[in-house]
CSV table of C-alpha atoms in Angstrom, one decimal:
chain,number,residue,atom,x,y,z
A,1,UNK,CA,-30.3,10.2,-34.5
A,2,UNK,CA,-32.0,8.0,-37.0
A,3,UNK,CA,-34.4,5.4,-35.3
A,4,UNK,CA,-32.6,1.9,-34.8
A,5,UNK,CA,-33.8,-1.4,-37.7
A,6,UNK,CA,-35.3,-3.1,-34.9
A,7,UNK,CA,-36.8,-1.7,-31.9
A,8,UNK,CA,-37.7,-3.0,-28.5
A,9,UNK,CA,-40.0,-1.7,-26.2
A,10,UNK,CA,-40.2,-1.8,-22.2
A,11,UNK,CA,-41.8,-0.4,-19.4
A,12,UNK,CA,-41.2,-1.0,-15.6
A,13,UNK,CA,-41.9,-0.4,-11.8
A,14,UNK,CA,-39.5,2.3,-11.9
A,15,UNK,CA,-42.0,4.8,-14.2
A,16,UNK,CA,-40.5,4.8,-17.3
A,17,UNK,CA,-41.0,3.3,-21.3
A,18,UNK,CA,-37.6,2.6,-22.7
A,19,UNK,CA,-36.8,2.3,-26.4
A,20,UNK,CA,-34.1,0.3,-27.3
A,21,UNK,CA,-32.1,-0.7,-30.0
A,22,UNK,CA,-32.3,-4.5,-29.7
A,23,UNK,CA,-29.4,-5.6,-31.8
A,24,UNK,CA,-26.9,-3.3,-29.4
A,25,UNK,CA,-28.9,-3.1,-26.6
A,26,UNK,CA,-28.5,0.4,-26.1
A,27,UNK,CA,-31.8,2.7,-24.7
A,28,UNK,CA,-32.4,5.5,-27.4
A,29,UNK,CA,-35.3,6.7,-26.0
A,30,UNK,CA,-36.5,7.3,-22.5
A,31,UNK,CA,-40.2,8.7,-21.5
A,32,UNK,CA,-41.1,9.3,-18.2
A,33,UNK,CA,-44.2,7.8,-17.0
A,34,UNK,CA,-45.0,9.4,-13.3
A,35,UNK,CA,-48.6,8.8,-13.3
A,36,UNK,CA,-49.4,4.7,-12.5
A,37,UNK,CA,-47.0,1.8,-13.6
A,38,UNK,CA,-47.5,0.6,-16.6
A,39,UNK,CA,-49.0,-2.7,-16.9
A,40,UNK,CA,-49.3,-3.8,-20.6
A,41,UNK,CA,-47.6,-2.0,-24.0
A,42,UNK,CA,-48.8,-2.5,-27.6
A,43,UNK,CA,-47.8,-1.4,-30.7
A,44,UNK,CA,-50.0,-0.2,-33.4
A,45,UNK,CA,-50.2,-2.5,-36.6
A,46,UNK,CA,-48.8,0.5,-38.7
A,47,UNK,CA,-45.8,0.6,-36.3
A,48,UNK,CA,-46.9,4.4,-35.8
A,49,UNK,CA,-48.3,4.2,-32.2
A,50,UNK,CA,-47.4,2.4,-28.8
A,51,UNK,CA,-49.8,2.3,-26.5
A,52,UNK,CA,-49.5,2.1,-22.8
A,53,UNK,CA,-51.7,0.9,-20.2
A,54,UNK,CA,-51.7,2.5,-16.7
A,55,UNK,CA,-54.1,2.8,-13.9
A,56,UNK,CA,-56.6,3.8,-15.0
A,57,UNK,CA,-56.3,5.4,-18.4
A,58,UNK,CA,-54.1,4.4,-21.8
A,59,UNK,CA,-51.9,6.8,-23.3
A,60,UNK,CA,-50.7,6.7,-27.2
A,61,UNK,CA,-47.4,7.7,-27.8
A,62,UNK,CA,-45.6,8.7,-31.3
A,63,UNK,CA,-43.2,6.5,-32.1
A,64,UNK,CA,-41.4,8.4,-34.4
A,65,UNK,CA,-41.5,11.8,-32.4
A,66,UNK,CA,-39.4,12.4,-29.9
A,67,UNK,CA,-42.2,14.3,-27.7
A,68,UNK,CA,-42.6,12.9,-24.3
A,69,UNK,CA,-46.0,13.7,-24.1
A,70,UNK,CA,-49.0,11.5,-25.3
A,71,UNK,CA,-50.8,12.1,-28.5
A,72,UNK,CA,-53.9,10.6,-26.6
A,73,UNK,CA,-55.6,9.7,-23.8
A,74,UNK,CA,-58.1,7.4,-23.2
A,75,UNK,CA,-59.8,7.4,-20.1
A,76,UNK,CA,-63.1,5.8,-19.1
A,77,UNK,CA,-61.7,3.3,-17.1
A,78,UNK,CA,-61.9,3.1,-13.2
A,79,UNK,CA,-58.7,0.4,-11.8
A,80,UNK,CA,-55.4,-0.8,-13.7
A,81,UNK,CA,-56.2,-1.7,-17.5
A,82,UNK,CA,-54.5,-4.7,-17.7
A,83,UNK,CA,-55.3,-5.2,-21.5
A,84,UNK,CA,-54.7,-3.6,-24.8
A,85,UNK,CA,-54.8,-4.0,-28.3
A,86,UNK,CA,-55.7,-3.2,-31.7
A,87,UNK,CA,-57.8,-4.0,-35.0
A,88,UNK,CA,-55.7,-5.8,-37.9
A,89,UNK,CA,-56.4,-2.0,-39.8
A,90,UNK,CA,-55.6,0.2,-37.0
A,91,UNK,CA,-59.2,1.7,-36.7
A,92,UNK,CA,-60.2,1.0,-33.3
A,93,UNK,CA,-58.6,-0.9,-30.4
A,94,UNK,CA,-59.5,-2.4,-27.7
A,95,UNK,CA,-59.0,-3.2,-24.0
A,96,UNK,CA,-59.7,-4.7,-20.4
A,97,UNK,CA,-59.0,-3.3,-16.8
A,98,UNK,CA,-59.9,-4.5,-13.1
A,99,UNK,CA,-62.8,-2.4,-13.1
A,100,UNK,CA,-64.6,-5.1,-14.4
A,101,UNK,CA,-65.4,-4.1,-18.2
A,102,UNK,CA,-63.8,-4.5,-21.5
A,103,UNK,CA,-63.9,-1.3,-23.9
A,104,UNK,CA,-63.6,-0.5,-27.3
A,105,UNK,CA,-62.2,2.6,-28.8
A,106,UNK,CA,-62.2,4.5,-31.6
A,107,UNK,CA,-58.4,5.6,-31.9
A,108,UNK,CA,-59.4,9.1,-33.7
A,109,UNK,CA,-61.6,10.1,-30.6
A,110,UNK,CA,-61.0,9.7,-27.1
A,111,UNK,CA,-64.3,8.7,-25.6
A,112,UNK,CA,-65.5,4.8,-25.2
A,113,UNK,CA,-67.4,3.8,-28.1
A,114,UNK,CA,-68.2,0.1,-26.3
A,115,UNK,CA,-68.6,-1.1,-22.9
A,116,UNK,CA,-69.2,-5.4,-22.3
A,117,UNK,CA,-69.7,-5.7,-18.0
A,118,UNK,CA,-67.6,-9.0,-17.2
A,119,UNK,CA,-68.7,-8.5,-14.0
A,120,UNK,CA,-64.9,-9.5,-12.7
A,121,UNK,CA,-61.8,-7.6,-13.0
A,122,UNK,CA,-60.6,-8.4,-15.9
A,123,UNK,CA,-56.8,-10.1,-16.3
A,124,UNK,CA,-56.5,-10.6,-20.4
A,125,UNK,CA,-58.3,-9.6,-23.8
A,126,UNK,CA,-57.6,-11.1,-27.3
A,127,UNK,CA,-58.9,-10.1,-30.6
A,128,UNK,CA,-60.2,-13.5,-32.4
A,129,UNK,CA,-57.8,-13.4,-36.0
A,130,UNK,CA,-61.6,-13.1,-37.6
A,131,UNK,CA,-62.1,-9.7,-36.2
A,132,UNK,CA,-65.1,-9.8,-34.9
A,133,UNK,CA,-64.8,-11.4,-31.8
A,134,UNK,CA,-63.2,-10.6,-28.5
A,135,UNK,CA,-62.3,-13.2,-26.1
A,136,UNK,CA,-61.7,-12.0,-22.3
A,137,UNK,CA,-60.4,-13.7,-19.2
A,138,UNK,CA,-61.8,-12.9,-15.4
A,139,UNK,CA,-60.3,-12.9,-11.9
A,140,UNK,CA,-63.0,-15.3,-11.3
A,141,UNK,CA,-62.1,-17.8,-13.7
A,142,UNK,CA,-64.7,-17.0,-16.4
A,143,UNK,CA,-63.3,-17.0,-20.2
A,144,UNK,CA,-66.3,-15.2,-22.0
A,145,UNK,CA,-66.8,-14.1,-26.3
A,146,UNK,CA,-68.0,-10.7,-27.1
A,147,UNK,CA,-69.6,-11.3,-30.4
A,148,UNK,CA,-69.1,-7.4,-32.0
A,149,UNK,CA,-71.3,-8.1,-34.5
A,150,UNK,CA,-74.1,-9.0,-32.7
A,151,UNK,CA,-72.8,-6.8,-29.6
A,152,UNK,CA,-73.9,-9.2,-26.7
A,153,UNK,CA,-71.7,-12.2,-24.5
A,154,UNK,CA,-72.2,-15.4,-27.1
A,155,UNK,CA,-70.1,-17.9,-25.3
A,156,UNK,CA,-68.9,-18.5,-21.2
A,157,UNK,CA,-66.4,-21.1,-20.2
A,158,UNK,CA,-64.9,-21.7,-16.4
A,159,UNK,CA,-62.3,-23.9,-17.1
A,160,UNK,CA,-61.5,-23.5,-13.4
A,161,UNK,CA,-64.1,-22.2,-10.8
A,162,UNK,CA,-62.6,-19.0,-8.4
A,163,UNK,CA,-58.9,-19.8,-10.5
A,164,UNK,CA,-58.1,-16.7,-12.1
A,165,UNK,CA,-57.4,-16.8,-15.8
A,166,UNK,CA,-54.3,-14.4,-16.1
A,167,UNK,CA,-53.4,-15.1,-19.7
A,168,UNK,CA,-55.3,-15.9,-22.9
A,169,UNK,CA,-53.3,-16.5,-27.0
A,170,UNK,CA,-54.9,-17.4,-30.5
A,171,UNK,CA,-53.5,-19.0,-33.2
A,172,UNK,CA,-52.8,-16.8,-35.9
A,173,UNK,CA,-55.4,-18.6,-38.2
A,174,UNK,CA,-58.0,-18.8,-35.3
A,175,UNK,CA,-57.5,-22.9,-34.9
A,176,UNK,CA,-56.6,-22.7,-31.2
A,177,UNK,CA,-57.1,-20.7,-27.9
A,178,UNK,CA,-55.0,-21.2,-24.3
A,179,UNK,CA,-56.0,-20.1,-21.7
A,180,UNK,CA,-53.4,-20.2,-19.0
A,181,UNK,CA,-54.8,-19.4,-15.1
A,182,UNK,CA,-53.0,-18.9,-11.8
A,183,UNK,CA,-52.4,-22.9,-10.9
A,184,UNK,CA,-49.7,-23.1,-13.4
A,185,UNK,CA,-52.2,-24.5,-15.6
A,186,UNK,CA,-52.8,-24.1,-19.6
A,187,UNK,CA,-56.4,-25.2,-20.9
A,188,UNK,CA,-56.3,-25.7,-24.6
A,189,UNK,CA,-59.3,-25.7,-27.0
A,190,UNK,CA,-59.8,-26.2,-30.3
A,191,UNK,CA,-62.1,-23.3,-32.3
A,192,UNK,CA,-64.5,-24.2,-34.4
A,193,UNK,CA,-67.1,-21.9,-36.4
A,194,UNK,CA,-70.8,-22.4,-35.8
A,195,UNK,CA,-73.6,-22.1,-38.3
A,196,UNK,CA,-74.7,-18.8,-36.8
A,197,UNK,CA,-70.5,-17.6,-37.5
A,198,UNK,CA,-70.2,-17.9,-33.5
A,199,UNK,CA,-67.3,-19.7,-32.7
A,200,UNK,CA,-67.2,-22.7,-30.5
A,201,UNK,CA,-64.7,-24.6,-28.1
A,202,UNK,CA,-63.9,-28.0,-28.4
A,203,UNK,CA,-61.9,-29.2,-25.3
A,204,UNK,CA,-58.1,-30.5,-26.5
A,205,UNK,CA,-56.1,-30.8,-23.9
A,206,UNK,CA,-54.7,-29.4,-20.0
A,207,UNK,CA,-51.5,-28.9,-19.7
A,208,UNK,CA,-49.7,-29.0,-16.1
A,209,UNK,CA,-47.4,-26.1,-17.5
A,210,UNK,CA,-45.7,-24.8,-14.0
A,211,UNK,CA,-45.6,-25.1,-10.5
A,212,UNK,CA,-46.4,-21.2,-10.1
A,213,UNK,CA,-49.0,-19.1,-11.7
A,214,UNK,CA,-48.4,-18.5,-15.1
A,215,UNK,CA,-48.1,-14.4,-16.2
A,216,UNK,CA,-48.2,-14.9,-19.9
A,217,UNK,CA,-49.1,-17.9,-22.8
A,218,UNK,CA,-48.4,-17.1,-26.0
A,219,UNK,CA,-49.0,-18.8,-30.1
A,220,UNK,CA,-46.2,-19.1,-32.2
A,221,UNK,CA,-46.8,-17.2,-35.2
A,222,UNK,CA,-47.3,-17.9,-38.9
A,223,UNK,CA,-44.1,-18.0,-39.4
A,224,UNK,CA,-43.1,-20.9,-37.9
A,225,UNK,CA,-45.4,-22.9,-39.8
A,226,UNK,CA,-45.7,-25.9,-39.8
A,227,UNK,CA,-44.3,-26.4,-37.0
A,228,UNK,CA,-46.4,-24.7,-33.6
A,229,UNK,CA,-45.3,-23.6,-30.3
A,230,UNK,CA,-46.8,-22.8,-26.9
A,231,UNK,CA,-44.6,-20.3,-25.1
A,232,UNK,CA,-45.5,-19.8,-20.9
A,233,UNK,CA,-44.1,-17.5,-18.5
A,234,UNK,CA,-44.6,-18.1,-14.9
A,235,UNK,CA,-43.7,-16.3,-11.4
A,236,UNK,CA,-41.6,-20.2,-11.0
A,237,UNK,CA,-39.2,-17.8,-13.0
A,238,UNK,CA,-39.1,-20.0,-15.9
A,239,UNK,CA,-40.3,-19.7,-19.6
A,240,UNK,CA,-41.5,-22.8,-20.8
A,241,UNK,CA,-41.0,-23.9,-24.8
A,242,UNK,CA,-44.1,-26.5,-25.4
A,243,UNK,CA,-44.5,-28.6,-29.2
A,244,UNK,CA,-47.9,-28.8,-29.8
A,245,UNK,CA,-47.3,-31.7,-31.4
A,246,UNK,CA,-48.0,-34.1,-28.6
A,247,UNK,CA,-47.6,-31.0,-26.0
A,248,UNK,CA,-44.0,-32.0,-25.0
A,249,UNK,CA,-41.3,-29.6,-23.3
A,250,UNK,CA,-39.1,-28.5,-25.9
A,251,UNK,CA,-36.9,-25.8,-24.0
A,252,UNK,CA,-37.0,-24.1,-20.2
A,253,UNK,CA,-35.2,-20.9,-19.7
A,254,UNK,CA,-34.4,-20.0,-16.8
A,255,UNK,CA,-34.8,-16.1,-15.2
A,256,UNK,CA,-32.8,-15.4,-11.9
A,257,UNK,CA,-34.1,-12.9,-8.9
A,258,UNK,CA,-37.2,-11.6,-8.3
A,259,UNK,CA,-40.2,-11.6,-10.6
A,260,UNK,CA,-38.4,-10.7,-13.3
A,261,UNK,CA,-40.4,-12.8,-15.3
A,262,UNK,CA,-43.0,-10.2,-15.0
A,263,UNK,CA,-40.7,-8.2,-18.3
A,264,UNK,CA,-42.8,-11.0,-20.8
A,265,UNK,CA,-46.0,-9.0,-20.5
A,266,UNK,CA,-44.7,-5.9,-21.2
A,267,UNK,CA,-42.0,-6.0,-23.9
A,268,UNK,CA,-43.1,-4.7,-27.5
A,269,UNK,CA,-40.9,-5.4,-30.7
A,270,UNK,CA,-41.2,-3.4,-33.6
């Protein structure tokens, strides 16, 4: 059977990565996952690859195929990877895991071509839109800027000392970061490039965003220009709708039972 327009991606406690078609909602595709759960999933910009992170390796997955069994493995790491992502070109992606470090990987080889110590396991990674820097948030509260070009730490922030910083988003032209940590709380910075191409934060605002920790923060996307959005998850079992625009509520939605909330970090659309 022919793959659906529009596909949505999920994995869950229960072992598995669904694919689904999301105008039906009907699961097409079911690969078991027996090893660890599965704690992030990320699509490849090509739409080719999906990419799950487990405890403690990643596995890449066809797409297209219907094989249930990986098409690599990646794994260096030593606790849950918690982080995963790719290159706007598809040549190398990159992640961050509880052991501590952030990686980056060559997707044609399966060895570790970088290693940055964050010295704190680490909760969130984001590729900078500029490609050339990686921007990582701690258990311990640390938000630190792994220059790639130079290949060294060229910026650390604690917005919040010993407040984890669970989620971290970046406007699609590279105007704005939030960081969102596990008092509810979203800290929002305006980025500005230095002389030396490093890119600095200028405080912008603090937004009380929920009354529980917040799981995910995410940047609306270039396509709702020119009008910009701050979306937040939190284990209050609410998503949160924010107008940057004077950082006012626009919308709550709420989720019933459980943390089922949880299903923001971990959905893929394709």
């Amino acid at each position: 059977m022919s793959q659906p327009p529009v596909v949505l991606a999920t994995a869950s406690y229960d072992h598995t990565i669904r694919f689904w078609d999301a105008k039906s909602g009907r699961c097409y595709r079911t690969i078991q996952y027996p090893e660890s759960l599965v704690n992030r999933l990320e699509i490849t910009p090509d739409k080719r690859y999906l990419a799950a992170a487990g405890n403690p390796h990643i596995r890449l997955f066809d797409i297209n195929s219907n094989s249930p069994q990986p098409v690599m493995s990646y794994d260096s790491h030593t606790n849950n990877v918690m982080a995963v992502g790719f290159q706007c070109d598809g040549n190398w992606m990159y992640s961050g895991s509880e052991d501590g470090t952030v990686k980056i990987w060559d997707l044609r080889a399966p060895g570790c071509q970088r290693e940055y110590e964050s010295r704190a396991a680490v909760n969130t990674v984001v590729l900078h839109p500029n490609q050339t820097e990686l921007i990582s948030g701690d258990q311990n509260g640390n938000i630190r800027v792994w220059d790639l070009t130079a290949n060294s730490c060229s910026c650390e922030l604690v917005p919040e000392v010993d407040t984890a910083v669970r989620s971290l988003t970046v406007m699609w032209d590279g105007s704005l970061v939030v960081a969102a940590n596990n008092r509810g709380t979203c800290y929002v910075w305006r980025l500005l490039q230095g002389t030396q191409t490093m890119t600095n934060f200028e405080p912008l605002h603090k937004l009380q965003a929920h009354d529980g920790y917040i799981l995910k923060c995410l940047l609306s996307p270039e396509l709702c220009e020119p009008h910009r959005y701050l979306a937040t998850a939190s284990a209050d079992h609410t998503v949160r709708i924010w107008n940057l625009d004077g950082f006012t509520l626009e919308k709550t939605l709420g989720i019933s039972g459980g943390f089922g909330i949880v299903f923001s970090q971990w959905m893929a659309l394709f």
